[in-house]
Coordinates of C-alpha atoms in Angstrom, one line a residue:
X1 CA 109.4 44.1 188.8
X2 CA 106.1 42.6 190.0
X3 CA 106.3 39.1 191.1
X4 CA 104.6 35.7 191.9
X5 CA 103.5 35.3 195.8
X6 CA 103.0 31.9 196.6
X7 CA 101.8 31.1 199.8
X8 CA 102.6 28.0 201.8
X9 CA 105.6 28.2 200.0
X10 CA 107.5 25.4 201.9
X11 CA 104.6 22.7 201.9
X12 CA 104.4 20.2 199.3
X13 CA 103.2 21.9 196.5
X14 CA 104.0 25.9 197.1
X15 CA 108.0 24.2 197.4
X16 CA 107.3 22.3 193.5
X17 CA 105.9 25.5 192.0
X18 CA 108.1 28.2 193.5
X19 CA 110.9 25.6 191.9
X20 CA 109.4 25.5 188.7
X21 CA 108.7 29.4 188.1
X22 CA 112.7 30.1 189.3
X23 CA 113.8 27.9 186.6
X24 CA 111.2 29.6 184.2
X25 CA 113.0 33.0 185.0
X26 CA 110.1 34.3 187.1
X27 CA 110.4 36.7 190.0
X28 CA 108.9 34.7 192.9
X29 CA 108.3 35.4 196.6
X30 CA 107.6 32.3 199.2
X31 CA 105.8 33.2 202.6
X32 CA 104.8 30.3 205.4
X33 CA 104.7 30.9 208.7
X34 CA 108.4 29.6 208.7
X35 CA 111.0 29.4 206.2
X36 CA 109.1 31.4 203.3
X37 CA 111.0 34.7 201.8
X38 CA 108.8 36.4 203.5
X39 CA 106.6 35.7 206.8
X40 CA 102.9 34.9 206.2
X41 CA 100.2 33.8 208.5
X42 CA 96.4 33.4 207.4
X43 CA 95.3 33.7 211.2
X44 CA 97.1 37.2 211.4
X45 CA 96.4 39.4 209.0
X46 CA 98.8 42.1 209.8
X47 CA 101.3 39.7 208.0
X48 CA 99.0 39.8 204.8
X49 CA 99.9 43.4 203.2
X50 CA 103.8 43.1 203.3
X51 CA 103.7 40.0 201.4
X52 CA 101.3 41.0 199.2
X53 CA 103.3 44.2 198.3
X54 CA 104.7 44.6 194.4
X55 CA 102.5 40.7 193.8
X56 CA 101.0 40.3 190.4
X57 CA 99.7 37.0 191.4
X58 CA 99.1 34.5 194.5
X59 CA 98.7 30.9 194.6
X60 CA 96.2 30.5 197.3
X61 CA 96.5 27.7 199.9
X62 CA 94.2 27.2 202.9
X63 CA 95.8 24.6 205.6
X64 CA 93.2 24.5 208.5
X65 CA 90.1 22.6 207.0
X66 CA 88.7 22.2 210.4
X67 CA 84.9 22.2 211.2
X68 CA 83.4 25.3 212.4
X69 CA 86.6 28.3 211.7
X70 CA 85.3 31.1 210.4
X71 CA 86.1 30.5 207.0
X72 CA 85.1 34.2 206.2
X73 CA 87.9 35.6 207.6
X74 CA 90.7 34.0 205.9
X75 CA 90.7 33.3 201.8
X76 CA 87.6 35.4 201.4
X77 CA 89.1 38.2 203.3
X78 CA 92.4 37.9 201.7
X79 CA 91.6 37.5 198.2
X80 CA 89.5 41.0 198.7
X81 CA 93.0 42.5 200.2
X82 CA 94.8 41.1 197.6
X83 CA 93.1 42.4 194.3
X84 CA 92.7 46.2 196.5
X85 CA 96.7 45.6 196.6
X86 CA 96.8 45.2 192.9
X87 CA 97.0 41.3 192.4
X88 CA 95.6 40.5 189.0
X89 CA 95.9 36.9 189.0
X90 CA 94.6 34.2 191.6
X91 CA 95.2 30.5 191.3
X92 CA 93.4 28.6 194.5
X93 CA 94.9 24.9 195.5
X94 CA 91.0 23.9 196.2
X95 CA 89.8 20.0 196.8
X96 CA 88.0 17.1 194.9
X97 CA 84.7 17.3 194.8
X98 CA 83.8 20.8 196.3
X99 CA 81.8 22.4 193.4
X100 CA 79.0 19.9 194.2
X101 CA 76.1 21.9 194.7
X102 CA 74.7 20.3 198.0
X103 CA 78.4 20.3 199.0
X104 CA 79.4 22.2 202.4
X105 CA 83.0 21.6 201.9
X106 CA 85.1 24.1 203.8
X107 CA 87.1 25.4 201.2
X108 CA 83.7 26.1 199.0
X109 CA 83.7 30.0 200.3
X110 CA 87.2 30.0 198.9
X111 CA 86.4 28.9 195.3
X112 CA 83.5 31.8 195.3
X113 CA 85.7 34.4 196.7
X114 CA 88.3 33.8 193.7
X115 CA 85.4 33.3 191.1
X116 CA 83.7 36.4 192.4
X117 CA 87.2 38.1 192.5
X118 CA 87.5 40.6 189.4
X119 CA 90.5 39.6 188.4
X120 CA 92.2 36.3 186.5
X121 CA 91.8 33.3 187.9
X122 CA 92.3 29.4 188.1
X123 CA 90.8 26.8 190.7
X124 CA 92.9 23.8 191.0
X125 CA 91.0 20.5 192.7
X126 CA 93.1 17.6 193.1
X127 CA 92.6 14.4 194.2
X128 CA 94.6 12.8 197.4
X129 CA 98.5 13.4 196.9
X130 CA 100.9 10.3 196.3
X131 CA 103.4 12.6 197.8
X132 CA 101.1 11.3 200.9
X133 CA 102.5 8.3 200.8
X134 CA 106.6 9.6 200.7
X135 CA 106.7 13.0 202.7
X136 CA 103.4 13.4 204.7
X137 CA 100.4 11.7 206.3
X138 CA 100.9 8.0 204.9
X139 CA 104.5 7.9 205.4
X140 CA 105.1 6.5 208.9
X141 CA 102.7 3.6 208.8
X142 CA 104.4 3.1 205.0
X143 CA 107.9 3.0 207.0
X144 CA 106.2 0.8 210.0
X145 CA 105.2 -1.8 207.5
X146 CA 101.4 -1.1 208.0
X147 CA 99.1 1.3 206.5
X148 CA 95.8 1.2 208.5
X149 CA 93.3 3.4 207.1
X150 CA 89.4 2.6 206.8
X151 CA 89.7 2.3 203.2
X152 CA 88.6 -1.2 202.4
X153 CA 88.4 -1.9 198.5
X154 CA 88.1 1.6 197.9
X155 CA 89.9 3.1 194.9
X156 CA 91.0 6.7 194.3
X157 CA 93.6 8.0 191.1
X158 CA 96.1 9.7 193.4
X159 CA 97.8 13.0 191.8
X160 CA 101.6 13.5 191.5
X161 CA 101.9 16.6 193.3
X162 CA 104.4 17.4 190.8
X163 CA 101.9 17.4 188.1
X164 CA 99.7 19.6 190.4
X165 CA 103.0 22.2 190.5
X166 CA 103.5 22.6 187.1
X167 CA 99.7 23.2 186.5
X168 CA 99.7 26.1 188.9
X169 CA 103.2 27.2 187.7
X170 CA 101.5 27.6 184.1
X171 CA 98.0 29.2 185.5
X172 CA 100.3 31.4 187.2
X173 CA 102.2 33.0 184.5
X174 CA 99.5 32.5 181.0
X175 CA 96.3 33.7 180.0
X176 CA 94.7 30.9 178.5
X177 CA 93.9 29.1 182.1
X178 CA 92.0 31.9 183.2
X179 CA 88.4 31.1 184.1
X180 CA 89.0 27.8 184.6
X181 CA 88.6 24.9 187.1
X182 CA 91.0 21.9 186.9
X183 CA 90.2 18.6 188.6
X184 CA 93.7 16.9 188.7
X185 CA 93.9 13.2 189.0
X186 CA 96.3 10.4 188.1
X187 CA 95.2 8.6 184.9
X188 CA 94.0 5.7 186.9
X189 CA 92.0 5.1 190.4
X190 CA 93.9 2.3 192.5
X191 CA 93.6 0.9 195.7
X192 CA 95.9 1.3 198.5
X193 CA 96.4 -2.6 198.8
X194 CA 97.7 -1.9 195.0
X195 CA 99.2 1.4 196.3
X196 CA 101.6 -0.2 198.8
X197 CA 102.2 -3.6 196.8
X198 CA 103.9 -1.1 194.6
X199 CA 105.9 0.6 197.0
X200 CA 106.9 -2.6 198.6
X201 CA 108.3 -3.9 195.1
X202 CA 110.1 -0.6 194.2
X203 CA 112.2 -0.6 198.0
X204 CA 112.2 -4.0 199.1
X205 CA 110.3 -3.1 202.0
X206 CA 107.3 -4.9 203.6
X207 CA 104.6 -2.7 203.1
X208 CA 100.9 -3.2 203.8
X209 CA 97.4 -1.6 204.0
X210 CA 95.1 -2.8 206.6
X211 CA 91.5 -1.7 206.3
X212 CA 90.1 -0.9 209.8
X213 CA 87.2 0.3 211.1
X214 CA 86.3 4.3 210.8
X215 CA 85.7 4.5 214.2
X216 CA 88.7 2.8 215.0
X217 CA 90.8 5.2 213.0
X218 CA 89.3 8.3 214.1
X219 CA 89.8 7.1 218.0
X220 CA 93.4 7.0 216.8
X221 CA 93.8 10.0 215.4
X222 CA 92.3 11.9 218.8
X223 CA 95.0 9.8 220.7
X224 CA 97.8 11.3 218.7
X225 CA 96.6 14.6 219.5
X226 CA 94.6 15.1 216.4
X227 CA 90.9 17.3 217.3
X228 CA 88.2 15.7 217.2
X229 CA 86.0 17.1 214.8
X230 CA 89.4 17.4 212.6
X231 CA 89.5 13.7 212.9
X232 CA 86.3 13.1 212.1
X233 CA 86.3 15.1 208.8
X234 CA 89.4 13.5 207.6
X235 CA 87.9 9.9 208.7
X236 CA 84.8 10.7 206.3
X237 CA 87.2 11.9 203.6
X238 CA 88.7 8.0 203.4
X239 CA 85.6 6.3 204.2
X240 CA 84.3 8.2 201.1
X241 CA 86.9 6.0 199.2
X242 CA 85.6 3.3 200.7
X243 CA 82.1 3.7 199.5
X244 CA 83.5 4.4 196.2
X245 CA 83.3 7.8 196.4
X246 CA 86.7 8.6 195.2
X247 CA 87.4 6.2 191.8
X248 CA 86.8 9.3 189.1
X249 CA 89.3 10.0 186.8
X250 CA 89.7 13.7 185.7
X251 CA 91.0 14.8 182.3
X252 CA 92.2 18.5 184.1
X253 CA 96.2 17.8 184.0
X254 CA 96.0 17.0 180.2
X255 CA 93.5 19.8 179.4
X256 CA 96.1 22.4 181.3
X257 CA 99.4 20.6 180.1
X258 CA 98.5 18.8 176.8
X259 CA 100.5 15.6 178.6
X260 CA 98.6 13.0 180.1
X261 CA 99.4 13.1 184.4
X262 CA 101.6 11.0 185.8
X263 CA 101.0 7.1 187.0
X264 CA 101.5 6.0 190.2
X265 CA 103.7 3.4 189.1
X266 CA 106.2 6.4 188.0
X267 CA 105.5 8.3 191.1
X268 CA 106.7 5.6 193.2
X269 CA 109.8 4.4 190.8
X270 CA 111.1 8.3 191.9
X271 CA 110.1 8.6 194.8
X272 CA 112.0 5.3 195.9
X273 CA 114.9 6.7 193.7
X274 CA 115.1 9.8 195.5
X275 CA 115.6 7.4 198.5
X276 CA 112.0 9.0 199.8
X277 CA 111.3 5.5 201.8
X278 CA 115.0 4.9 202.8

């Protein structure tokens, strides 16, 4: 039986979908670098066909956004091996904002390689995870008691990676959301003052955000070990927040689900039940 590849498998969303399509019934294959069903590295392509053997369809993830890689070489390159393998359907975990046409967005050669594909396919472009704040970036400074980000005022409608899982798990397995590009957001834009009041009054915990200065941040980030112009790109990501860049609401989760997305509020009333921020 042909089955459902879905790369980065382990990582915050690939983990939510390959969940969802098991308890649909669906053969499905995960492949990360570690821990996948099968082994999978974008920088080495000799990894690429036996995971792509007996697939129907990929969900496409690209982890390295940094500056200057040759961006060529890795979606582009395997979405063309991927549809020569006999992959029919491609849904793309993309970003906000990247079909801008001035836009030099690094995951913007991706989007035209799956457009330009032949096949089915479905562009997902969320907005910044709220999982952010329980498993990944956000989540030490959240259990430190201070989020410093260069934020200000900003707002942004943070997506529940959840609802971003069970809109790939359905453009992975029905017709109708082929051809089509969803921008998932939450159903309002907050602030991350708001953001971490919230998960303060769900755990008990003192929790802060402290706007500081983008230069500040991004001199942080290098003395963690981050690169440079890594650090940089990520800094301009938030101080587009702060310039109000990031406060659009998308109707893309209720257009793919018929269910409006999921509110902050409710993210963060799991997420401290799960015991995310104990």
């Amino acid at each position: 039986m042909k089955s459902i590849l879905v790369l980065g498998g382990t990582g915050t969303t690939g983990r939510r979908i390959a969940r969802r399509l098991t308890a649909m019934g669906q053969p499905v294959r995960t492949a990360s670098r570690t821990g996948g069903d099968v082994h999978f590295d974008l920088d080495n392509p000799a990894t690429w066909a036996p995971a792509l053997d007996g697939a129907a369809a990929v969900y496409l993830v690209e982890p390295n956004l940094q500056p200057g890689m040759d961006r060529q070489a890795r979606i582009p390159r395997l979405v063309a091996d991927a549809v020569a393998a006999g992959v029919r359907r491609l849904v793309l975990l993309s970003a906000h904002g990247v079909g801008r046409a001035d836009d030099s967005h690094p995951l913007k050669a991706a989007e035209q390689a799956v457009r330009d594909s032949g096949v089915h396919w479905t562009i997902l472009q969320p907005d910044w995870f709220a999982q952010n704040f329980s498993e990944t970036f956000w989540l030490p400074g959240v259990l430190a008691g201070t989020l410093a980000l260069p934020t200000g005022d900003g707002r942004t409608p943070f997506v529940d990676a959840e609802d971003i899982a069970e809109v790939a798990a359905a453009a992975l397995t029905e017709d109708r959301h082929s051809g089509q590009t969803y921008q998932l957001t939450g159903p309002q834009a907050i602030g991350f003052g708001e953001a971490t009041d919230l998960i303060a009054a769900a755990t008990g915990r003192t929790v802060r955000h402290l706007d500081v200065g983008p230069d500040v941040f991004a001199d942080r980030m290098v003395a963690q070990g981050v690169p440079a112009d890594v650090a940089r790109l990520l800094t301009s990501l938030l101080v587009d927040i702060r310039d109000g860049r990031g406060a659009g609401v998308s109707d893309g989760v209720e257009r793919a689900l018929g269910r409006p997305p999921t509110s902050f509020r409710d993210f963060v009333a799991e997420a401290a039940a799960a015991g995310c921020w104990s």
